[in-house]
CSV table of C-alpha atoms in Angstrom, one decimal:
chain,number,residue,atom,x,y,z
A,1,MET,CA,178.3,114.3,124.6
A,2,ALA,CA,181.1,112.9,122.5
A,3,ASN,CA,179.9,109.5,122.2
A,4,PRO,CA,179.3,108.0,118.9
A,5,ASP,CA,176.3,106.4,119.3
A,6,GLU,CA,174.4,108.6,120.9
A,7,MET,CA,175.6,111.2,118.1
A,8,PHE,CA,173.7,109.3,115.9
A,9,GLU,CA,170.0,109.5,118.2
A,10,VAL,CA,170.7,113.1,118.5
A,11,VAL,CA,171.0,114.0,114.7
A,12,ARG,CA,168.3,111.7,113.4
A,13,GLY,CA,165.4,113.6,112.0
A,14,ARG,CA,165.8,116.7,114.3
A,15,PRO,CA,166.3,120.5,114.0
A,16,TRP,CA,169.7,121.9,115.3
A,17,ARG,CA,172.1,125.3,115.2
A,18,ASP,CA,175.4,125.2,115.5
A,19,LEU,CA,176.2,128.6,117.7
A,20,GLY,CA,180.5,128.0,117.5
A,21,ASP,CA,180.9,126.8,120.9
A,22,ARG,CA,178.1,124.5,121.4
A,23,ILE,CA,175.3,123.1,118.9
A,24,VAL,CA,171.8,122.9,120.2
A,25,VAL,CA,169.3,120.1,118.7
A,26,PHE,CA,165.7,119.8,120.0
A,27,ASP,CA,163.5,117.3,119.5
A,28,HIS,CA,159.8,118.4,119.1
A,29,SER,CA,157.9,115.2,120.1
A,30,SER,CA,159.3,114.9,123.7
A,31,GLY,CA,160.5,118.7,123.8
A,32,VAL,CA,164.0,117.9,124.6
A,33,GLU,CA,166.9,119.8,123.7
A,34,THR,CA,170.4,118.7,124.0
A,35,VAL,CA,173.2,120.9,124.0
A,36,ILE,CA,176.5,119.6,122.8
A,37,SER,CA,179.7,121.2,124.0
A,38,GLY,CA,183.1,120.6,124.2
A,39,ALA,CA,184.9,118.0,122.3
A,40,GLY,CA,181.4,117.1,121.1
A,41,THR,CA,181.0,119.7,118.7
A,42,LEU,CA,184.1,118.4,116.8
A,43,VAL,CA,182.6,115.4,116.4
A,44,TRP,CA,179.2,116.9,115.4
A,45,ARG,CA,180.5,119.0,112.8
A,46,VAL,CA,182.3,115.8,111.5
A,47,ILE,CA,178.6,113.9,111.0
A,48,ALA,CA,176.7,117.0,110.0
A,49,PRO,CA,174.1,115.9,107.8
A,50,ARG,CA,174.7,115.7,103.5
A,51,ARG,CA,178.7,115.6,104.0
A,52,ARG,CA,180.4,113.9,101.8
A,53,VAL,CA,182.8,111.4,102.9
A,54,VAL,CA,186.0,113.1,101.7
A,55,ASP,CA,184.6,116.4,103.2
A,56,VAL,CA,184.6,114.2,106.3
A,57,THR,CA,188.0,112.9,105.8
A,58,ASN,CA,189.7,116.4,105.5
A,59,ASP,CA,188.0,117.0,108.4
A,60,LEU,CA,189.2,114.7,110.4
A,61,THR,CA,192.5,114.9,109.8
A,62,THR,CA,192.1,118.5,110.9
A,63,ILE,CA,191.1,117.6,114.0
A,64,VAL,CA,193.3,114.5,114.9
A,65,GLU,CA,196.3,116.3,113.3
A,66,GLY,CA,199.3,116.2,115.2
A,67,ASP,CA,198.0,112.4,117.4
A,68,GLY,CA,197.6,109.8,114.7
A,69,SER,CA,196.2,107.3,117.7
A,70,ARG,CA,192.8,109.0,116.8
A,71,LEU,CA,192.7,108.6,113.2
A,72,SER,CA,191.9,104.6,113.2
A,73,GLU,CA,189.2,105.4,115.5
A,74,ALA,CA,188.0,107.9,113.6
A,75,LEU,CA,188.2,106.7,110.0
A,76,GLY,CA,185.9,103.5,111.8
A,77,PHE,CA,183.4,105.8,112.7
A,78,ILE,CA,183.0,107.2,108.9
A,79,ASP,CA,182.5,103.7,108.0
A,80,ARG,CA,179.7,103.6,110.8
A,81,LEU,CA,177.8,106.6,109.3
A,82,ILE,CA,178.3,105.6,105.8
A,83,GLU,CA,176.3,102.4,107.4
A,84,GLN,CA,173.6,104.3,109.1
A,85,GLY,CA,173.1,106.3,105.6
A,86,LEU,CA,173.9,109.5,107.4
A,87,ILE,CA,177.0,110.5,105.2
A,88,SER,CA,177.9,109.0,101.3
A,89,ARG,CA,180.5,108.5,99.4
A,90,GLY,CA,181.3,112.0,96.9
B,1,MET,CA,161.6,151.1,115.7
B,2,ASP,CA,163.2,154.4,115.8
B,3,GLU,CA,166.8,154.2,117.2
B,4,PRO,CA,169.8,156.2,116.3
B,5,ALA,CA,170.7,155.8,112.7
B,6,ASP,CA,174.4,155.3,113.4
B,7,VAL,CA,173.2,152.2,115.4
B,8,ARG,CA,171.2,151.0,112.1
B,9,ASP,CA,174.1,151.5,110.7
B,10,VAL,CA,176.4,149.0,112.7
B,11,LEU,CA,173.7,146.6,112.1
B,12,ALA,CA,173.2,146.6,108.6
B,13,ARG,CA,177.0,147.0,108.0
B,14,LEU,CA,177.7,143.8,110.0
B,15,LEU,CA,175.1,141.7,108.2
B,16,PHE,CA,177.1,141.6,104.5
B,17,ALA,CA,180.3,143.9,105.0
B,18,ARG,CA,181.9,141.1,107.1
B,19,ASP,CA,185.8,141.5,105.3
B,20,SER,CA,185.4,145.7,105.3
B,21,ALA,CA,187.1,148.0,107.9
B,22,HIS,CA,183.8,149.7,107.6
B,23,ALA,CA,182.0,146.9,109.7
B,24,ARG,CA,184.5,146.8,112.3
B,25,SER,CA,184.0,149.0,115.4
B,26,SER,CA,187.3,151.6,116.0
B,27,GLY,CA,187.0,151.0,120.0
B,28,PRO,CA,185.2,148.9,123.2
B,29,LEU,CA,181.6,149.4,122.7
B,30,THR,CA,180.6,151.6,126.0
B,31,ASP,CA,177.8,150.1,128.3
B,32,ASP,CA,175.3,152.9,126.6
B,33,PHE,CA,176.0,152.0,122.8
B,34,TRP,CA,175.7,148.7,123.3
B,35,THR,CA,172.5,149.0,125.1
B,36,LEU,CA,171.2,150.9,122.4
B,37,LEU,CA,172.5,148.1,119.8
B,38,ARG,CA,171.1,145.2,121.7
B,39,SER,CA,167.8,146.5,121.7
B,40,ALA,CA,168.5,147.4,118.2
B,41,ALA,CA,169.2,144.2,116.9
B,42,ILE,CA,165.9,142.6,118.6
B,43,SER,CA,163.7,145.1,116.9
B,44,GLU,CA,165.4,144.2,113.8
B,45,ARG,CA,165.4,140.5,114.2
B,46,VAL,CA,169.0,140.5,113.5
B,47,VAL,CA,170.7,139.5,116.3
B,48,PRO,CA,172.6,136.8,115.1
B,49,ALA,CA,174.4,139.3,113.3
B,50,LEU,CA,175.5,141.1,116.4
B,51,ALA,CA,176.4,138.1,118.2
B,52,ARG,CA,178.7,136.9,115.1
B,53,GLY,CA,179.9,140.8,115.0
B,54,VAL,CA,181.0,140.2,118.5
B,55,ALA,CA,182.0,136.6,118.2
B,56,ASP,CA,184.8,137.3,115.1
B,57,GLY,CA,186.1,141.0,116.7
B,58,ARG,CA,184.5,143.2,114.4
B,59,LEU,CA,182.7,144.8,117.3
B,60,VAL,CA,185.1,145.1,120.3
B,61,ALA,CA,182.9,143.8,123.1
B,62,SER,CA,183.2,143.6,126.8
B,63,ARG,CA,183.4,140.1,128.2
B,64,GLN,CA,180.2,140.8,129.9
B,65,GLN,CA,178.8,142.2,126.3
B,66,ALA,CA,180.3,139.4,124.8
B,67,GLU,CA,178.5,136.8,127.1
B,68,ASP,CA,175.2,138.5,126.6
B,69,ALA,CA,175.3,138.5,122.9
B,70,GLU,CA,176.0,134.7,123.0
B,71,SER,CA,172.7,135.1,125.3
B,72,LEU,CA,170.4,136.4,123.0
B,73,TRP,CA,171.7,134.7,119.7
B,74,LEU,CA,170.8,131.0,121.6
B,75,GLU,CA,167.6,132.5,122.9
B,76,VAL,CA,166.2,133.2,119.6
B,77,MET,CA,167.8,130.1,117.8
B,78,ARG,CA,166.0,127.9,120.4
B,79,ARG,CA,163.2,129.7,119.1
B,80,CYS,CA,163.8,128.7,116.1
B,81,LEU,CA,164.1,125.1,116.5
B,82,ARG,CA,160.9,125.0,118.4
B,83,LEU,CA,159.2,126.5,115.1
B,84,GLU,CA,161.2,123.9,112.8
B,85,GLY,CA,160.1,121.3,115.4
B,86,ARG,CA,156.2,122.6,114.3
B,87,LEU,CA,157.2,122.7,111.4
B,88,LEU,CA,158.1,118.7,110.7
B,89,TRP,CA,155.3,118.3,112.9
B,90,LEU,CA,152.8,119.9,110.5
B,91,VAL,CA,154.4,118.7,107.5
B,92,ASP,CA,154.1,115.0,109.1
B,93,HIS,CA,150.2,115.4,109.7
B,94,LEU,CA,149.7,117.1,106.5
B,95,ALA,CA,151.6,114.0,104.5
B,96,ASP,CA,148.9,111.7,106.1
B,97,ARG,CA,146.3,113.7,104.2
B,98,GLY,CA,148.5,114.2,101.0
B,99,ILE,CA,148.4,117.9,101.2
B,100,GLU,CA,151.1,119.7,100.1
B,101,ILE,CA,152.7,123.2,101.7
B,102,ARG,CA,155.3,125.5,100.6
B,103,VAL,CA,157.2,127.2,103.9
B,104,LEU,CA,157.9,130.8,103.3
B,105,LYS,CA,159.9,133.6,104.6
B,106,GLY,CA,162.0,132.5,107.7
B,107,PRO,CA,162.9,128.7,107.7
B,108,ALA,CA,163.2,129.2,104.4
B,109,SER,CA,165.6,132.0,104.3
B,110,ALA,CA,167.7,130.8,106.3
B,111,HIS,CA,167.9,127.2,104.9
B,112,LEU,CA,168.6,128.2,101.5
B,113,ASP,CA,169.7,132.2,101.1
B,114,HIS,CA,171.4,132.9,103.9
B,115,LEU,CA,175.2,131.4,104.5
B,116,ARG,CA,174.1,129.2,107.9
B,117,PRO,CA,170.9,128.9,108.9
B,118,GLU,CA,172.5,130.1,112.1
B,119,ASP,CA,172.4,133.9,110.9
B,120,ARG,CA,168.2,134.2,109.6
B,121,GLN,CA,166.5,134.1,113.1
B,122,PHE,CA,162.3,134.0,112.9
B,123,GLY,CA,159.7,134.3,115.0
B,124,ASP,CA,156.3,132.5,113.6
B,125,LEU,CA,155.8,130.1,110.8
B,126,ASP,CA,154.6,130.9,107.6
B,127,VAL,CA,153.0,128.1,105.2
B,128,LEU,CA,151.9,128.6,101.6
B,129,VAL,CA,148.9,125.9,101.3
B,130,ARG,CA,146.3,125.2,98.6
B,131,GLY,CA,142.9,126.6,98.9
B,132,ASN,CA,141.1,123.8,98.7
B,133,ASP,CA,143.7,122.3,101.4
B,134,MET,CA,142.7,125.0,104.1
B,135,PRO,CA,140.3,123.8,106.3
B,136,ALA,CA,141.9,120.4,106.5
B,137,VAL,CA,144.9,122.6,107.6
B,138,PHE,CA,143.0,124.1,109.8
B,139,GLU,CA,141.4,121.2,111.3
B,140,VAL,CA,144.8,119.7,111.9
B,141,LEU,CA,145.9,122.5,113.7
B,142,ALA,CA,142.7,122.9,115.8
B,143,ARG,CA,142.9,119.7,117.2
B,144,ASP,CA,145.9,120.4,118.5
B,145,GLY,CA,145.1,123.5,120.6
B,146,PHE,CA,146.3,126.5,118.0
B,147,ARG,CA,143.0,128.6,117.9
B,148,ARG,CA,142.2,130.6,114.2
B,149,ARG,CA,143.2,135.0,115.7
B,150,PHE,CA,139.7,136.5,113.2
B,151,PRO,CA,136.8,134.4,112.0
B,152,GLU,CA,136.6,134.1,107.9
B,153,PRO,CA,134.2,136.9,106.5
B,154,ARG,CA,131.8,134.6,105.0
B,155,PRO,CA,132.4,130.7,104.6
B,156,GLY,CA,134.2,129.6,101.5
B,157,PHE,CA,136.0,132.9,101.5
B,158,ASP,CA,139.6,131.9,103.1
B,159,ARG,CA,140.3,129.3,99.9
B,160,ARG,CA,138.8,132.2,97.3
B,161,PHE,CA,139.9,135.3,98.3
B,162,THR,CA,142.5,135.3,102.6
B,163,LYS,CA,146.2,136.2,102.3
B,164,SER,CA,146.8,134.3,105.5
B,165,VAL,CA,144.9,133.0,108.3
B,166,SER,CA,146.8,133.3,111.9
B,167,PHE,CA,146.8,130.4,114.6
B,168,ALA,CA,148.0,131.2,118.3
B,169,GLY,CA,149.4,128.4,120.0
B,170,ASP,CA,152.7,127.4,121.3
B,171,VAL,CA,153.8,129.5,118.4
B,172,GLU,CA,152.4,131.6,116.0
B,173,VAL,CA,152.0,129.6,112.4
B,174,ASP,CA,149.8,131.7,109.7
B,175,VAL,CA,148.4,129.8,106.7
B,176,HIS,CA,148.7,131.3,103.8
B,177,ARG,CA,146.9,131.4,100.3
B,178,THR,CA,148.8,133.4,98.5
B,179,ILE,CA,151.8,135.6,98.9
B,180,ALA,CA,150.9,139.3,99.5
B,181,GLU,CA,147.4,140.7,100.3
B,182,GLY,CA,144.9,143.2,98.8
B,183,PRO,CA,145.2,144.7,95.5
B,184,ILE,CA,148.6,143.6,94.7
B,185,GLY,CA,147.5,140.2,95.7
B,186,HIS,CA,144.7,139.1,94.0
B,187,ARG,CA,147.5,140.1,91.0
B,188,ILE,CA,149.2,137.4,91.6
B,189,PRO,CA,147.6,134.3,90.1
B,190,VAL,CA,148.2,131.6,92.7
B,191,VAL,CA,149.3,128.6,90.4
B,192,ASP,CA,152.4,130.5,89.7
B,193,LEU,CA,153.4,129.6,93.2
B,194,TRP,CA,153.0,125.7,92.9
B,195,CYS,CA,154.5,125.2,89.1
B,196,ARG,CA,158.3,124.8,91.1
B,197,SER,CA,159.9,124.7,94.4
B,198,ALA,CA,163.3,124.7,96.1
B,199,PRO,CA,164.2,121.7,98.3
B,200,PHE,CA,165.6,121.9,101.8
B,201,GLU,CA,166.6,119.4,105.0
B,202,VAL,CA,165.1,120.3,108.4
B,203,GLY,CA,166.6,117.3,110.8
B,204,ARG,CA,167.0,115.6,107.3
B,205,VAL,CA,163.2,115.4,106.7
B,206,GLU,CA,162.6,117.4,103.4
B,207,VAL,CA,160.5,120.0,102.8
B,208,HIS,CA,160.0,122.8,100.3
B,209,ALA,CA,159.8,126.3,99.1
B,210,LEU,CA,159.0,128.9,96.7
B,211,ASP,CA,161.4,128.1,94.0
B,212,HIS,CA,164.4,131.1,93.8
B,213,THR,CA,162.5,133.3,91.5
B,214,GLU,CA,159.1,133.6,93.5
B,215,ARG,CA,161.0,133.4,96.9
B,216,PHE,CA,163.3,136.7,95.8
B,217,VAL,CA,159.7,138.4,94.7
B,218,HIS,CA,158.1,137.8,97.7
B,219,ALA,CA,160.9,138.8,100.0
B,220,CYS,CA,160.4,142.0,98.2
B,221,LEU,CA,156.9,142.3,98.4
B,222,HIS,CA,157.3,141.6,102.0
B,223,THR,CA,159.8,144.3,102.3
B,224,VAL,CA,157.8,147.1,100.4
B,225,LEU,CA,154.2,146.3,101.4
B,226,ALA,CA,154.7,146.8,105.1
B,227,PRO,CA,154.6,150.7,106.8
B,228,PRO,CA,158.2,151.9,107.2
B,229,PRO,CA,161.0,151.8,108.8
B,230,VAL,CA,161.3,148.3,107.2
B,231,ARG,CA,163.2,145.7,109.3
B,232,LEU,CA,166.7,145.2,108.6
B,233,SER,CA,166.2,141.1,108.2
B,234,SER,CA,163.6,141.5,105.9
B,235,LEU,CA,166.0,143.7,103.8
B,236,SER,CA,168.7,141.3,104.3
B,237,ASP,CA,166.7,139.1,102.6
B,238,VAL,CA,166.5,140.8,99.3
B,239,MET,CA,170.1,141.3,99.6
B,240,ARG,CA,170.9,137.6,100.3
B,241,GLY,CA,168.2,137.4,97.0
B,242,LEU,CA,170.8,140.0,94.4
B,243,VAL,CA,174.1,138.6,96.1
B,244,GLY,CA,173.3,135.1,96.5
B,245,GLY,CA,173.5,133.9,92.9
B,246,HIS,CA,169.9,131.4,93.3
B,247,ALA,CA,167.5,133.8,91.9
B,248,ASP,CA,168.5,134.8,88.4
B,249,PRO,CA,167.4,138.7,87.4
B,250,GLY,CA,165.7,137.9,83.8
B,251,ARG,CA,164.1,135.5,85.5
B,252,VAL,CA,162.7,138.0,88.6
B,253,VAL,CA,162.1,140.7,86.0
B,254,GLU,CA,159.6,138.5,83.4
B,255,LEU,CA,157.9,137.5,86.4
B,256,SER,CA,157.6,140.6,88.3
B,257,ARG,CA,155.9,142.5,84.9
B,258,ARG,CA,153.9,139.4,84.7
B,259,TRP,CA,152.1,139.9,88.1
B,260,GLY,CA,152.5,143.3,87.3
B,261,VAL,CA,154.7,143.9,90.8
B,262,ALA,CA,157.8,145.0,88.9
B,263,ALA,CA,157.6,148.5,91.0
B,264,VAL,CA,157.5,147.0,94.3
B,265,VAL,CA,160.7,144.8,93.4
B,266,ASP,CA,162.4,147.8,92.0
B,267,ARG,CA,161.6,149.4,95.0
B,268,ALA,CA,162.8,147.3,98.0
B,269,ILE,CA,165.8,146.7,95.8
B,270,THR,CA,166.4,150.1,95.7
B,271,ALA,CA,165.8,150.0,99.7
B,272,ALA,CA,168.1,147.0,100.2
B,273,VAL,CA,171.1,148.4,98.4
B,274,THR,CA,170.6,152.2,99.9
B,275,GLU,CA,170.1,151.1,103.6
B,276,ILE,CA,172.2,148.2,104.0
B,277,TRP,CA,175.2,148.0,101.3
B,278,TRP,CA,175.6,148.7,97.5
B,279,PRO,CA,178.0,145.9,96.0
B,280,LEU,CA,180.8,146.4,94.2
B,281,GLU,CA,179.1,144.3,90.9
B,282,LEU,CA,175.5,144.4,90.9
B,283,ASP,CA,173.8,142.9,87.3
B,284,GLY,CA,172.3,145.5,85.9
B,285,ARG,CA,169.2,143.9,84.6
B,286,TRP,CA,168.1,143.2,88.6
B,287,ARG,CA,166.3,147.1,87.3
B,288,SER,CA,163.1,146.9,85.0
B,289,ALA,CA,162.6,150.4,85.3
B,290,THR,CA,159.1,150.3,85.1
B,291,PRO,CA,157.4,153.6,84.9
B,292,VAL,CA,155.0,153.4,88.3
B,293,GLY,CA,151.3,154.6,87.8
B,294,LEU,CA,148.9,156.1,89.7
B,295,VAL,CA,146.8,153.4,90.6
B,296,GLN,CA,149.7,151.4,91.4
B,297,SER,CA,151.0,154.2,93.6
B,298,MET,CA,147.4,154.1,95.3
B,299,MET,CA,147.9,150.5,95.8
B,300,ILE,CA,151.3,150.6,97.2
B,301,GLU,CA,150.6,153.2,99.3
B,302,SER,CA,147.3,151.4,100.7
B,303,HIS,CA,149.7,148.9,102.5
B,304,ARG,CA,152.5,151.1,103.1
B,305,ARG,CA,150.3,153.5,105.7
B,306,ASN,CA,150.0,153.1,109.3
B,307,GLU,CA,146.6,154.5,109.3
B,308,THR,CA,144.9,152.3,106.0
B,309,SER,CA,143.3,149.5,107.1
B,310,SER,CA,142.6,145.6,105.3
B,311,ALA,CA,138.9,147.5,104.3
B,312,ALA,CA,140.6,150.0,102.2
B,313,ARG,CA,143.0,147.8,101.0
B,314,ALA,CA,139.9,145.3,100.1
B,315,VAL,CA,138.0,148.2,98.4
B,316,LEU,CA,141.2,148.5,95.9
B,317,SER,CA,141.0,145.1,96.1
B,318,LEU,CA,137.7,145.3,93.6
B,319,ALA,CA,140.2,146.6,90.8
B,320,THR,CA,142.6,143.6,90.8
B,321,LEU,CA,140.5,140.7,91.2
B,322,PRO,CA,140.8,138.6,87.9
B,323,THR,CA,137.3,138.4,87.2
B,324,LEU,CA,133.5,139.6,87.9
B,325,ARG,CA,132.3,136.8,89.4
B,326,ASP,CA,135.3,136.9,91.4
B,327,ARG,CA,134.6,140.7,92.1
B,328,ILE,CA,130.7,140.1,93.3
B,329,ALA,CA,131.4,137.2,95.3
B,330,TYR,CA,134.6,139.1,96.9
B,331,ALA,CA,132.1,142.4,97.6
B,332,ALA,CA,129.1,140.4,98.5
B,333,ALA,CA,131.5,139.0,101.6
B,334,LEU,CA,133.0,141.8,103.2
B,335,ALA,CA,129.8,143.9,102.6
B,336,ALA,CA,127.5,141.3,104.2
B,337,PRO,CA,130.5,139.6,106.5
B,338,ALA,CA,129.1,137.3,109.0
B,339,SER,CA,128.5,139.1,112.9
B,340,PRO,CA,131.2,137.4,114.4
B,341,TYR,CA,134.3,139.0,111.4
B,342,VAL,CA,132.6,142.6,112.1
B,343,ASP,CA,132.4,141.9,116.0
B,344,ALA,CA,136.1,141.1,115.8
B,345,ARG,CA,137.1,144.1,114.1
B,346,HIS,CA,134.7,147.0,114.6
B,347,ALA,CA,131.8,148.7,116.9
B,348,GLY,CA,129.1,147.4,114.1
B,349,ARG,CA,128.4,147.6,110.9
B,350,ALA,CA,128.2,150.9,110.1
B,351,ALA,CA,130.9,152.0,112.3
B,352,ARG,CA,133.1,149.3,109.9
B,353,PHE,CA,132.1,151.2,106.5
B,354,ARG,CA,132.6,154.9,108.0
B,355,HIS,CA,136.1,153.4,108.6
B,356,ALA,CA,136.8,152.2,105.4
B,357,TYR,CA,135.7,154.9,103.6
B,358,ARG,CA,137.7,157.3,105.5
B,359,GLN,CA,140.7,155.1,104.6
B,360,LEU,CA,140.1,155.0,101.2
B,361,VAL,CA,139.8,158.9,101.3
B,362,ASP,CA,143.0,159.4,103.2
B,363,VAL,CA,144.7,156.7,100.5
B,364,VAL,CA,143.6,158.8,97.9
B,365,ARG,CA,144.7,161.7,99.2
B,366,SER,CA,148.1,161.4,100.1
B,367,VAL,CA,148.9,159.8,96.9
B,368,GLY,CA,146.9,163.0,95.0
B,369,GLY,CA,148.5,165.4,97.2
B,370,ASP,CA,152.0,163.8,96.8
B,371,GLY,CA,152.0,163.3,93.1
B,372,ARG,CA,152.9,159.6,93.3
B,373,GLY,CA,152.5,158.5,96.4
B,374,GLY,CA,156.9,158.5,96.8
């Protein structure tokens, strides 16, 4: 999963664990477990709770390093994270 | 939990000595050694340390062993997530009733004391509530299908004297009134546990644990007041307190002396640095050098000996309950408990008294014969 909209829903109010090659999220109310792997783990670590904008930006720069075409998309993603209240400016 | 000393040593080094050459295996792991290591990691509750050791190459594992480690780690973390899901459910239901809780042990240690929550596994949920709130908490659990493991000795005993009450459901939930059982536990003023707290987030919901000082002392109590050998996961919590920088040694010593548990904290620190890892620099203020009296030794031994029952600890508790009124009420409740309480634990009331007497004599003999009981 690397869809930001899906990510927003999954991260909201649910406990999770980062096992390196995969992220595991559990929703107790539904009993549904979500496993995020591959490129999705990179997106997840960007939006992990309590990250500051500067940390997120540094991580994103690292992630998209060498492929500048994705940077504008990533920065737009940051703006949406701030609007959603998932991250805050440092 | 008996395993070869080298297996436990390997796991202990994986917990802390991440950059040390001592933490690296000298060569590929044999299948036989992997089987022992795997089994020990499960029983010692340090599967994350094993998995990280394989993942970062400190243990040279085969592909099959590496996949096995990943699978084990995923399994224990799934359990942790389910427990945290239950924690969020409980916090939400109790908040509706204006009831505060403090998260104890596993989840608190994972989020506050370890480098990452993924490094600390836990198998049940421990929460601290105020004595007067216990009936409401029990009701919330019961309504969702949880069943109390053992009945209350007499109505009102839980809110005044009990350490914790265990509930079985889709997960195990232990509802605590205080943080230690028996004679040691009764020395701790419960009001001290509610003065401060340390917040952390579970799924972006803020929950509260004991403050760093109280949490460290609790980790020490949990380590020492249990029959040996102590799990590496428990010793790891003590080590995290020593090196993590959250708990102040001066405040820990002051608190442990005020609670009358300084000898217990000393013992826990000694066990942690001896069995896991001796830091290059350990602040000398951690050691209170408190002499251990005979009565204190008896109280500690009453917890550590497998053969000693809760009845014997209950008798010793009469020495540490704060008021005469408490002692009378406590003794009356245990001398003449309700039938369901007796039936759940013994063949009858006479058998119960004989059992308690034998255990108490055993404790006195063991301490008197060994000097200070170790």
